[in-house]
CSV table of C-alpha atoms and ligand atoms in Angstrom, one decimal:
chain,number,residue,atom,x,y,z
A,1,MET,CA,-20.5,-15.9,-20.6
A,2,SER,CA,-17.3,-16.4,-22.5
A,3,THR,CA,-14.6,-14.9,-20.4
A,4,THR,CA,-11.7,-14.7,-22.9
A,5,THR,CA,-11.7,-14.3,-26.6
A,6,ALA,CA,-9.2,-14.6,-29.5
A,7,ALA,CA,-6.6,-11.9,-28.8
A,8,THR,CA,-6.5,-12.7,-25.1
A,9,ARG,CA,-6.3,-16.4,-25.6
A,10,ASP,CA,-3.3,-16.0,-27.9
A,11,LEU,CA,-1.5,-13.7,-25.6
A,12,LEU,CA,-2.1,-16.0,-22.6
A,13,GLN,CA,-0.4,-18.8,-24.5
A,14,ARG,CA,2.5,-16.6,-25.3
A,15,ARG,CA,2.7,-15.3,-21.8
A,16,ALA,CA,2.8,-18.9,-20.4
A,17,ALA,CA,5.6,-19.8,-22.7
A,18,ALA,CA,7.8,-16.7,-22.4
A,19,VAL,CA,7.3,-15.5,-18.8
A,20,PRO,CA,7.8,-17.5,-15.5
A,21,ARG,CA,4.7,-18.0,-13.3
A,22,GLY,CA,6.4,-16.2,-10.3
A,23,PRO,CA,5.2,-12.7,-11.3
A,24,PHE,CA,1.5,-13.5,-10.6
A,25,ASN,CA,-1.5,-12.4,-12.6
A,26,VAL,CA,-4.8,-11.9,-10.8
A,27,PHE,CA,-6.9,-11.8,-14.0
A,28,PRO,CA,-6.5,-13.4,-17.4
A,29,VAL,CA,-6.7,-9.9,-18.9
A,30,PHE,CA,-4.4,-8.1,-21.2
A,31,ALA,CA,-4.9,-4.3,-21.1
A,32,ASP,CA,-5.3,-2.3,-24.2
A,33,ARG,CA,-6.0,1.1,-22.6
A,34,ALA,CA,-7.2,2.7,-19.4
A,35,LEU,CA,-8.7,6.0,-18.4
A,36,GLY,CA,-10.0,7.2,-15.0
A,37,ALA,CA,-11.5,4.2,-13.3
A,38,LYS,CA,-12.0,2.1,-16.4
A,39,LEU,CA,-9.8,-0.3,-18.3
A,40,TRP,CA,-10.4,-1.9,-21.7
A,41,ASP,CA,-8.8,-5.2,-22.7
A,42,VAL,CA,-7.4,-6.3,-26.0
A,43,ASP,CA,-10.7,-7.9,-26.9
A,44,GLY,CA,-12.5,-4.6,-26.4
A,45,ARG,CA,-14.1,-5.5,-23.0
A,46,GLU,CA,-14.7,-2.7,-20.7
A,47,TYR,CA,-14.0,-3.1,-16.9
A,48,ILE,CA,-14.6,-0.9,-14.0
A,49,ASP,CA,-11.4,-0.9,-12.1
A,50,PHE,CA,-11.5,-1.5,-8.3
A,51,ALA,CA,-7.8,-2.7,-8.4
A,52,GLY,CA,-6.2,0.5,-9.6
A,53,GLY,CA,-2.9,-1.1,-10.5
A,54,ILE,CA,-2.8,-2.4,-6.9
A,55,GLY,CA,-3.4,1.1,-5.5
A,56,THR,CA,-1.1,2.9,-7.9
A,57,VAL,CA,-3.5,5.2,-9.6
A,58,ASN,CA,-5.4,7.0,-6.9
A,59,VAL,CA,-5.6,10.0,-9.3
A,60,GLY,CA,-7.0,7.7,-12.0
A,61,HIS,CA,-5.5,6.0,-15.1
A,62,ASN,CA,-3.9,8.5,-17.4
A,63,HIS,CA,-5.0,11.6,-15.6
A,64,PRO,CA,-4.5,14.4,-18.2
A,65,ARG,CA,-2.4,16.5,-15.8
A,66,VAL,CA,-0.1,13.6,-15.2
A,67,VAL,CA,0.2,12.7,-18.9
A,68,GLU,CA,0.9,16.3,-19.8
A,69,ALA,CA,3.6,16.6,-17.1
A,70,ILE,CA,5.3,13.5,-18.4
A,71,ARG,CA,5.0,14.7,-22.0
A,72,ALA,CA,6.4,18.1,-21.2
A,73,GLN,CA,9.3,16.6,-19.3
A,74,SER,CA,10.0,14.0,-22.1
A,75,GLU,CA,10.6,16.8,-24.5
A,76,ARG,CA,13.3,18.3,-22.2
A,77,PHE,CA,15.2,15.1,-21.1
A,78,LEU,CA,14.3,11.6,-20.1
A,79,HIS,CA,17.1,10.8,-17.8
A,80,VAL,CA,20.4,12.4,-16.8
A,81,CYS,CA,20.7,10.7,-13.4
A,82,TRP,CA,20.3,12.8,-10.3
A,83,HIS,CA,23.9,12.0,-9.3
A,84,VAL,CA,25.2,13.5,-12.6
A,85,ALA,CA,23.1,16.5,-13.2
A,86,MET,CA,20.3,17.6,-10.8
A,87,TYR,CA,16.9,18.9,-11.8
A,88,GLU,CA,14.3,21.1,-10.2
A,89,GLU,CA,11.4,18.6,-10.4
A,90,TYR,CA,13.2,16.3,-7.9
A,91,VAL,CA,13.8,19.2,-5.4
A,92,ARG,CA,10.3,20.5,-5.8
A,93,LEU,CA,8.7,17.2,-5.1
A,94,ALA,CA,10.9,16.7,-2.1
A,95,GLU,CA,10.0,20.2,-0.8
A,96,ARG,CA,6.3,19.4,-1.2
A,97,LEU,CA,6.5,16.0,0.6
A,98,ASN,CA,8.5,17.6,3.4
A,99,GLU,CA,5.7,20.1,3.8
A,100,LEU,CA,2.9,17.5,3.6
A,101,VAL,CA,4.1,14.8,6.0
A,102,PRO,CA,2.5,15.0,9.5
A,103,MET,CA,5.8,15.7,11.2
A,104,THR,CA,7.2,18.9,12.8
A,105,GLY,CA,10.6,20.5,12.2
A,106,PRO,CA,12.7,20.5,9.0
A,107,GLN,CA,12.3,17.4,6.9
A,108,LYS,CA,14.1,15.9,3.9
A,109,THR,CA,13.1,13.4,1.2
A,110,VAL,CA,15.1,11.0,-1.0
A,111,PHE,CA,13.6,9.2,-4.0
A,112,PHE,CA,13.8,5.6,-5.2
A,113,ASN,CA,11.9,3.4,-7.7
A,114,SER,CA,9.7,0.9,-5.7
A,115,GLY,CA,8.1,0.4,-2.4
A,116,ALA,CA,10.6,-2.3,-1.5
A,117,GLU,CA,13.4,0.1,-2.1
A,118,ALA,CA,11.8,2.7,0.1
A,119,GLY,CA,11.7,0.1,2.9
A,120,GLU,CA,15.3,-1.0,2.3
A,121,ASN,CA,16.5,2.6,2.4
A,122,ALA,CA,14.5,3.5,5.5
A,123,VAL,CA,16.3,0.7,7.3
A,124,LYS,CA,19.7,1.9,6.0
A,125,ILE,CA,18.9,5.5,7.1
A,126,ALA,CA,17.7,4.4,10.5
A,127,ARG,CA,20.8,2.2,11.1
A,128,ALA,CA,23.1,5.0,10.1
A,129,PHE,CA,21.3,7.5,12.4
A,130,THR,CA,20.9,5.3,15.5
A,131,GLY,CA,24.1,3.2,15.1
A,132,ARG,CA,21.8,0.2,15.9
A,133,LYS,CA,21.2,-2.9,13.9
A,134,ALA,CA,17.9,-4.5,14.7
A,135,VAL,CA,14.6,-3.8,12.8
A,136,VAL,CA,11.1,-4.8,13.8
A,137,GLY,CA,8.1,-5.6,11.6
A,138,PHE,CA,4.8,-7.2,12.1
A,139,GLU,CA,3.2,-10.6,11.5
A,140,ARG,CA,1.0,-10.1,8.3
A,141,GLY,CA,3.0,-7.0,7.3
A,142,PHE,CA,4.2,-6.7,3.7
A,143,HIS,CA,7.2,-4.6,2.6
A,144,GLY,CA,8.2,-6.0,-0.8
A,145,ARG,CA,10.1,-8.8,-2.3
A,146,THR,CA,13.8,-7.7,-2.0
A,147,LEU,CA,15.9,-9.5,0.6
A,148,LEU,CA,15.2,-7.0,3.4
A,149,GLY,CA,11.7,-6.5,2.2
A,150,MET,CA,10.7,-10.1,2.3
A,151,THR,CA,12.6,-10.7,5.5
A,152,LEU,CA,10.5,-7.9,7.1
A,153,THR,CA,7.4,-9.3,5.5
A,154,GLY,CA,5.3,-11.3,8.0
A,155,LYS,CA,3.9,-14.0,5.8
A,156,VAL,CA,5.6,-17.2,4.6
A,157,HIS,CA,3.7,-18.3,1.5
A,158,PRO,CA,4.4,-17.1,-1.1
A,159,TYR,CA,6.8,-14.4,0.0
A,160,THR,CA,9.6,-16.2,1.9
A,161,ALA,CA,9.2,-19.9,1.6
A,162,GLY,CA,12.3,-21.4,-0.1
A,163,PHE,CA,14.0,-18.0,-0.4
A,164,GLY,CA,16.2,-18.0,2.7
A,165,PRO,CA,18.7,-17.4,4.2
A,166,PHE,CA,17.2,-14.1,5.2
A,167,ALA,CA,18.6,-10.8,6.3
A,168,PRO,CA,19.8,-10.9,10.0
A,169,GLU,CA,18.6,-8.8,12.9
A,170,ILE,CA,14.9,-8.6,11.8
A,171,TYR,CA,12.3,-9.2,14.5
A,172,ARG,CA,8.6,-9.3,14.5
A,173,LEU,CA,5.7,-8.3,16.6
A,174,PRO,CA,2.4,-10.2,16.6
A,175,TYR,CA,-0.4,-8.8,14.5
A,176,ARG,CA,-2.8,-9.0,17.4
A,177,PRO,CA,-3.5,-6.8,19.3
A,178,PHE,CA,-2.0,-4.1,17.0
A,179,PHE,CA,-4.3,-5.1,14.2
A,180,ALA,CA,-7.6,-6.9,14.5
A,181,PRO,CA,-7.8,-7.0,18.3
A,182,GLY,CA,-11.4,-8.2,18.1
A,183,ARG,CA,-14.6,-6.1,17.8
A,184,ASP,CA,-15.2,-5.8,21.5
A,185,ALA,CA,-11.7,-5.0,22.6
A,186,SER,CA,-11.6,-1.8,24.7
A,187,GLU,CA,-9.0,0.9,24.4
A,188,ALA,CA,-7.5,-0.1,27.7
A,189,ALA,CA,-7.3,-3.8,26.8
A,190,VAL,CA,-5.6,-3.0,23.5
A,191,ARG,CA,-3.1,-0.7,25.2
A,192,ALA,CA,-2.3,-3.3,27.8
A,193,GLU,CA,-1.8,-6.1,25.3
A,194,ALA,CA,0.3,-3.9,23.0
A,195,GLU,CA,2.5,-3.0,25.9
A,196,ALA,CA,2.8,-6.6,26.9
A,197,ALA,CA,3.7,-7.6,23.3
A,198,LEU,CA,6.5,-5.0,23.3
A,199,ASP,CA,7.7,-6.2,26.7
A,200,ARG,CA,7.9,-9.7,25.4
A,201,LEU,CA,9.9,-8.6,22.4
A,202,PHE,CA,12.3,-6.7,24.6
A,203,HIS,CA,12.5,-9.4,27.2
A,204,TYR,CA,12.8,-12.5,25.0
A,205,HIS,CA,14.1,-11.4,21.6
A,206,VAL,CA,16.0,-8.2,21.4
A,207,GLU,CA,16.8,-5.4,23.8
A,208,PRO,CA,15.3,-2.0,22.9
A,209,GLU,CA,18.7,-0.3,22.8
A,210,GLU,CA,19.6,-2.5,19.9
A,211,ILE,CA,16.6,-1.6,17.8
A,212,ALA,CA,17.0,1.1,15.0
A,213,LEU,CA,13.5,1.0,13.6
A,214,ILE,CA,10.0,-0.3,13.9
A,215,MET,CA,8.2,-0.4,10.6
A,216,VAL,CA,4.4,-0.4,10.6
A,217,GLU,CA,1.7,-0.2,7.9
A,218,PRO,CA,-1.1,2.1,9.2
A,219,VAL,CA,-3.4,-0.2,7.4
A,220,LEU,CA,-2.1,-3.7,6.6
A,221,GLY,CA,-2.3,-3.9,2.8
A,222,GLU,CA,-1.4,-7.3,1.5
A,223,GLY,CA,-2.0,-8.6,5.0
A,224,GLY,CA,-5.8,-8.1,4.7
A,225,PHE,CA,-6.7,-4.4,5.1
A,226,PHE,CA,-6.7,-4.3,8.9
A,227,PRO,CA,-6.3,-0.7,10.1
A,228,VAL,CA,-3.9,-0.5,13.1
A,229,HIS,CA,-5.7,0.1,16.3
A,230,PRO,CA,-5.4,3.7,17.4
A,231,ALA,CA,-4.4,2.7,21.0
A,232,ALA,CA,-1.8,0.3,19.7
A,233,LEU,CA,-0.3,2.9,17.4
A,234,ARG,CA,-0.1,5.4,20.3
A,235,VAL,CA,1.7,2.7,22.4
A,236,LEU,CA,4.2,2.2,19.5
A,237,ARG,CA,4.8,5.9,19.4
A,238,GLU,CA,5.3,6.2,23.1
A,239,VAL,CA,7.6,3.2,23.5
A,240,THR,CA,9.7,4.0,20.4
A,241,ARG,CA,10.3,7.5,21.8
A,242,GLU,CA,11.1,6.2,25.2
A,243,HIS,CA,13.9,4.0,23.8
A,244,GLY,CA,15.2,6.1,21.0
A,245,ILE,CA,13.8,3.8,18.3
A,246,LEU,CA,12.6,5.3,15.0
A,247,LEU,CA,9.0,4.6,14.0
A,248,ALA,CA,8.5,4.3,10.2
A,249,ALA,CA,5.0,4.4,8.6
A,250,ASP,CA,4.9,2.3,5.5
A,251,GLU,CA,2.4,4.4,3.5
A,252,VAL,CA,3.1,2.7,0.2
A,253,GLN,CA,-0.4,1.3,-0.1
A,254,ALA,CA,-2.4,3.4,2.4
A,255,GLY,CA,-0.9,6.8,1.6
A,256,MET,CA,-1.5,9.4,-1.1
A,257,GLY,CA,-5.2,10.0,-0.2
A,258,ARG,CA,-6.4,6.4,-0.1
A,259,ALA,CA,-7.2,6.3,3.6
A,260,GLY,CA,-9.1,9.6,3.6
A,261,ALA,CA,-6.1,11.8,4.4
A,262,MET,CA,-2.9,12.5,2.4
A,263,PHE,CA,-1.2,10.0,4.8
A,264,ALA,CA,-3.1,7.3,6.7
A,265,VAL,CA,-1.3,8.1,9.9
A,266,GLU,CA,-3.0,11.5,9.9
A,267,ARG,CA,-6.3,9.7,10.6
A,268,TYR,CA,-4.7,8.7,13.9
A,269,GLY,CA,-3.1,12.0,14.9
A,270,VAL,CA,0.2,10.1,15.4
A,271,GLY,CA,3.4,11.5,13.8
A,272,PRO,CA,6.0,8.9,12.8
A,273,ASP,CA,9.7,9.5,12.3
A,274,LEU,CA,9.9,8.2,8.7
A,275,VAL,CA,7.2,8.1,6.0
A,276,LEU,CA,7.6,5.7,3.1
A,277,THR,CA,5.6,6.4,0.0
A,278,ALA,CA,5.4,4.8,-3.5
A,279,LYS,CA,2.6,3.4,-5.6
A,280,SER,CA,0.2,6.3,-6.2
A,281,LEU,CA,3.0,8.9,-5.7
A,282,GLY,CA,4.2,8.3,-9.2
A,283,GLY,CA,0.7,8.3,-10.8
A,284,GLY,CA,1.7,5.2,-12.7
A,285,LEU,CA,5.4,5.7,-13.0
A,286,PRO,CA,7.9,3.9,-10.7
A,287,LEU,CA,8.6,6.3,-7.9
A,288,SER,CA,9.1,5.9,-4.1
A,289,ALA,CA,10.3,8.1,-1.3
A,290,VAL,CA,11.5,8.2,2.2
A,291,THR,CA,10.8,11.4,4.2
A,292,GLY,CA,12.1,12.2,7.6
A,293,PRO,CA,13.7,14.7,9.9
A,294,ALA,CA,16.7,16.4,8.3
A,295,GLU,CA,19.2,15.1,10.9
A,296,VAL,CA,18.0,11.6,10.5
A,297,MET,CA,18.0,11.7,6.7
A,298,ASP,CA,21.5,13.2,6.6
A,299,ALA,CA,22.9,10.4,8.6
A,300,PRO,CA,24.0,8.2,5.7
A,301,PRO,CA,27.2,9.5,4.1
A,302,VAL,CA,27.5,11.0,0.6
A,303,GLY,CA,27.0,8.1,-1.8
A,304,GLY,CA,25.5,5.8,0.8
A,305,ILE,CA,22.0,6.0,-0.6
A,306,GLY,CA,20.7,6.7,-4.1
A,307,GLY,CA,20.7,4.8,-7.4
A,308,THR,CA,20.7,5.3,-11.1
A,309,PHE,CA,17.0,5.7,-11.6
A,310,GLY,CA,15.8,6.9,-8.2
A,311,GLY,CA,13.8,10.1,-8.7
A,312,ASN,CA,13.9,9.8,-12.5
A,313,PRO,CA,12.8,13.1,-14.1
A,314,LEU,CA,9.7,11.7,-15.7
A,315,ALA,CA,8.6,10.1,-12.4
A,316,CYS,CA,9.2,13.3,-10.4
A,317,ALA,CA,7.3,15.3,-13.0
A,318,ALA,CA,4.4,12.8,-12.7
A,319,GLY,CA,4.7,13.0,-8.9
A,320,ASN,CA,4.4,16.8,-8.8
A,321,ALA,CA,1.3,16.5,-11.0
A,322,VAL,CA,-0.1,13.8,-8.8
A,323,LEU,CA,0.2,16.1,-5.7
A,324,ASP,CA,-1.5,18.9,-7.7
A,325,VAL,CA,-4.4,16.6,-8.6
A,326,LEU,CA,-4.7,15.1,-5.1
A,327,GLN,CA,-4.9,18.6,-3.6
A,328,GLU,CA,-6.9,20.5,-6.2
A,329,GLU,CA,-9.5,17.7,-6.7
A,330,LYS,CA,-9.6,17.1,-3.0
A,331,LEU,CA,-9.1,13.4,-3.5
A,332,PRO,CA,-8.4,12.5,0.2
A,333,GLU,CA,-11.8,14.0,1.1
A,334,ARG,CA,-13.3,12.1,-1.9
A,335,ALA,CA,-11.8,8.9,-0.4
A,336,LEU,CA,-13.9,9.4,2.7
A,337,VAL,CA,-17.1,9.7,0.6
A,338,ILE,CA,-16.2,6.6,-1.5
A,339,GLY,CA,-15.4,4.7,1.7
A,340,GLU,CA,-18.8,5.6,3.2
A,341,ARG,CA,-20.6,4.3,0.1
A,342,VAL,CA,-18.5,1.1,0.0
A,343,MET,CA,-18.9,0.4,3.7
A,344,ALA,CA,-22.7,0.9,3.5
A,345,ARG,CA,-22.8,-1.9,0.8
A,346,PHE,CA,-20.2,-4.0,2.6
A,347,GLU,CA,-22.0,-3.7,6.0
A,348,ALA,CA,-25.3,-4.8,4.3
A,349,LEU,CA,-23.6,-7.9,2.9
A,350,HIS,CA,-22.0,-8.6,6.2
A,351,GLY,CA,-25.4,-8.4,7.9
A,352,LYS,CA,-27.1,-10.6,5.3
A,353,LEU,CA,-24.7,-13.4,4.3
A,354,PRO,CA,-23.2,-15.7,6.9
A,355,TYR,CA,-20.0,-16.3,4.8
A,356,VAL,CA,-19.2,-12.6,4.9
A,357,THR,CA,-17.4,-12.7,8.2
A,358,ASP,CA,-16.3,-9.0,8.4
A,359,ALA,CA,-16.5,-5.6,6.8
A,360,ARG,CA,-13.9,-3.0,7.7
A,361,GLY,CA,-11.9,-0.2,6.3
A,362,LEU,CA,-10.3,3.2,6.6
A,363,GLY,CA,-11.3,5.8,4.0
A,364,ALA,CA,-11.5,4.1,0.6
A,365,MET,CA,-9.3,1.2,1.7
A,366,CYS,CA,-12.2,-1.2,2.4
A,367,ALA,CA,-12.4,-4.9,3.0
A,368,LEU,CA,-14.9,-7.6,2.8
A,369,GLU,CA,-13.8,-10.8,4.5
A,370,ILE,CA,-15.0,-14.2,3.4
A,371,GLY,CA,-15.0,-17.1,5.8
A,372,ASP,CA,-16.6,-20.3,7.0
A,373,PRO,CA,-20.0,-19.3,8.5
A,374,ALA,CA,-19.5,-21.7,11.5
A,375,THR,CA,-15.9,-21.3,12.4
A,376,GLY,CA,-15.0,-18.0,10.6
A,377,ALA,CA,-12.0,-19.8,9.0
A,378,PRO,CA,-10.8,-18.0,5.9
A,379,ASP,CA,-12.4,-19.2,2.7
A,380,PRO,CA,-10.1,-18.4,-0.2
A,381,ALA,CA,-11.9,-20.7,-2.6
A,382,ARG,CA,-15.2,-18.9,-2.3
A,383,THR,CA,-13.4,-15.5,-2.4
A,384,ALA,CA,-11.7,-16.5,-5.7
A,385,LYS,CA,-15.1,-17.4,-7.1
A,386,ILE,CA,-16.4,-14.0,-6.2
A,387,VAL,CA,-13.5,-12.2,-7.9
A,388,GLU,CA,-13.9,-14.3,-11.0
A,389,ARG,CA,-17.7,-13.7,-11.1
A,390,ALA,CA,-17.1,-10.0,-10.7
A,391,ARG,CA,-14.7,-10.0,-13.6
A,392,GLU,CA,-17.2,-11.8,-15.8
A,393,GLY,CA,-19.6,-9.0,-14.8
A,394,GLY,CA,-17.2,-6.3,-15.8
A,395,LEU,CA,-15.4,-5.4,-12.6
A,396,LEU,CA,-11.7,-5.9,-11.7
A,397,VAL,CA,-11.4,-6.3,-7.9
A,398,MET,CA,-8.6,-7.9,-5.9
A,399,THR,CA,-8.1,-10.0,-2.8
A,400,ALA,CA,-5.7,-9.6,0.0
A,401,SER,CA,-4.4,-12.5,2.1
A,402,GLY,CA,-6.6,-14.9,0.1
A,403,ASN,CA,-10.0,-14.4,1.7
A,404,VAL,CA,-10.3,-10.6,1.8
A,405,ILE,CA,-11.8,-8.6,-1.0
A,406,ARG,CA,-10.2,-5.1,-1.1
A,407,THR,CA,-11.1,-1.9,-2.8
A,408,LEU,CA,-8.3,0.2,-4.5
A,409,MET,CA,-10.4,2.0,-7.0
A,410,PRO,CA,-9.0,5.3,-8.4
A,411,LEU,CA,-10.4,8.1,-6.2
A,412,VAL,CA,-11.6,10.0,-9.4
A,413,ILE,CA,-14.1,7.3,-10.0
A,414,THR,CA,-17.5,8.7,-10.9
A,415,ASP,CA,-20.5,8.1,-8.6
A,416,GLU,CA,-22.1,6.1,-11.4
A,417,ALA,CA,-19.1,3.8,-12.0
A,418,LEU,CA,-18.7,3.4,-8.2
A,419,GLU,CA,-22.4,2.3,-7.8
A,420,ARG,CA,-22.3,0.1,-10.8
A,421,GLY,CA,-19.0,-1.6,-9.6
A,422,LEU,CA,-20.5,-2.1,-6.1
A,423,SER,CA,-23.6,-3.6,-7.6
A,424,ILE,CA,-21.6,-6.0,-9.7
A,425,LEU,CA,-19.5,-6.9,-6.6
A,426,ALA,CA,-22.6,-7.4,-4.4
A,427,GLY,CA,-24.2,-9.6,-7.1
A,428,ALA,CA,-21.0,-11.7,-7.3
A,429,VAL,CA,-20.9,-12.1,-3.5
A,430,GLU,CA,-24.5,-13.1,-3.3
A,431,ALA,CA,-24.1,-15.6,-6.2
A,432,VAL,CA,-21.7,-17.8,-4.4
A,433,ALA,CA,-24.1,-18.7,-1.5
B,1,LIG,N1,4.9,-1.8,1.3
B,1,LIG,C1,3.6,-1.9,1.2
B,1,LIG,C2,2.7,-1.5,2.3
B,1,LIG,C3,3.1,-2.5,0.0
B,1,LIG,O1,1.7,-2.6,-0.1
B,1,LIG,C4,3.9,-2.8,-1.0
B,1,LIG,C5,3.4,-3.4,-2.3
B,1,LIG,O2,2.3,-3.9,-2.4
B,1,LIG,C6,5.3,-2.6,-0.9
B,1,LIG,C7,5.8,-2.1,0.3
B,1,LIG,C8,6.3,-3.0,-1.9
B,1,LIG,O3,6.2,-2.1,-3.0
B,1,LIG,P1,6.8,-2.5,-4.4
B,1,LIG,O4,5.9,-3.6,-5.0
B,1,LIG,O5,6.7,-1.2,-5.2
B,1,LIG,O6,8.2,-2.9,-4.2
């Protein structure tokens, strides 16, 4: 089957000449329009979308409520800057997030534009509150491409190689046992290993009294869709409390209903100190947030955090509509149903094909891992073939960490489109035997 036609070919040439290769493209596709869980390219091809703008449209492409909120706001004003003239949409969205986060006591929220900025500002807020400098991330973690974001990110290629020097006072915990402790690991074993890893960090790298913040993704996103082990998250919560360290949940990819609850940490019953949101919060507009206890959030001085576009009126109007849709259409609950259907198909593939080395997930954040049948070593080449075959069949689906196929479909996807997408994907996985 021909995979690209005239309009796409021309645009691909212009893209190659005009835009550097750095901002990667997963598919040789130029979008013309998108609605719900479908996307049409400039050559008129229809795709079922399991990528969802990398987890940015949990409420679906162009949800009418979101589009209407943006339209209504655009007729009043596009941008006045929060620092110049305030507007209710910002306050209302902050109030709603403060209510929704799984934390007790009075909360406050501040808005930015991207996930990376949310991470940067969480670090600033934590340092201002604790008076400490050190910050701890995880191997395989991903927190964006800014200086602090990439320094916190636990993967060298392509995120940090050649981009040093990096921000100081950043430390890292190993991804095992916190993530992927092994199928047979007992609660007690994970707990003991997590405590030992933290002991090593405190003993050999940085004393706990110097640490402002530990930043954890409840489900590693770019790192391969590994949900944090519940026992390991509990250890993190206990140890951070014991030492006065703030615990931040980076919910940029796992949040806003994706994992089967508004915030993925709710699935664990563990309350963090700071919650970072972005991606699907804006329903397609650039919007991110940091939410935390009032006394923590008020630690930076007036003018110490903020920015020209943070909490832009259009983005906040979209964000309020997104929360309406997530709640009224019960999309976190729908994520659980989607996740069950995806996992049934993924488990079947795992049981049948030796190069499918794992199937895992939380809610609708599901992963199919492709590896060498004998050694289990990652097989990114075979994974890339699967993704391309799926695209040829009319499905956009992405990888994480090279050899993991991940699902980020809009949660409004119809049963019919979900089943069709899963069949295309299963066919592509079987075809590369
Ligand atoms: N944190 C997580 C968990 C992410 O998945 C991402 C992006 O994929 C980021 C932070 C960075 O977000 P952004 O690309 O909006 O800067």
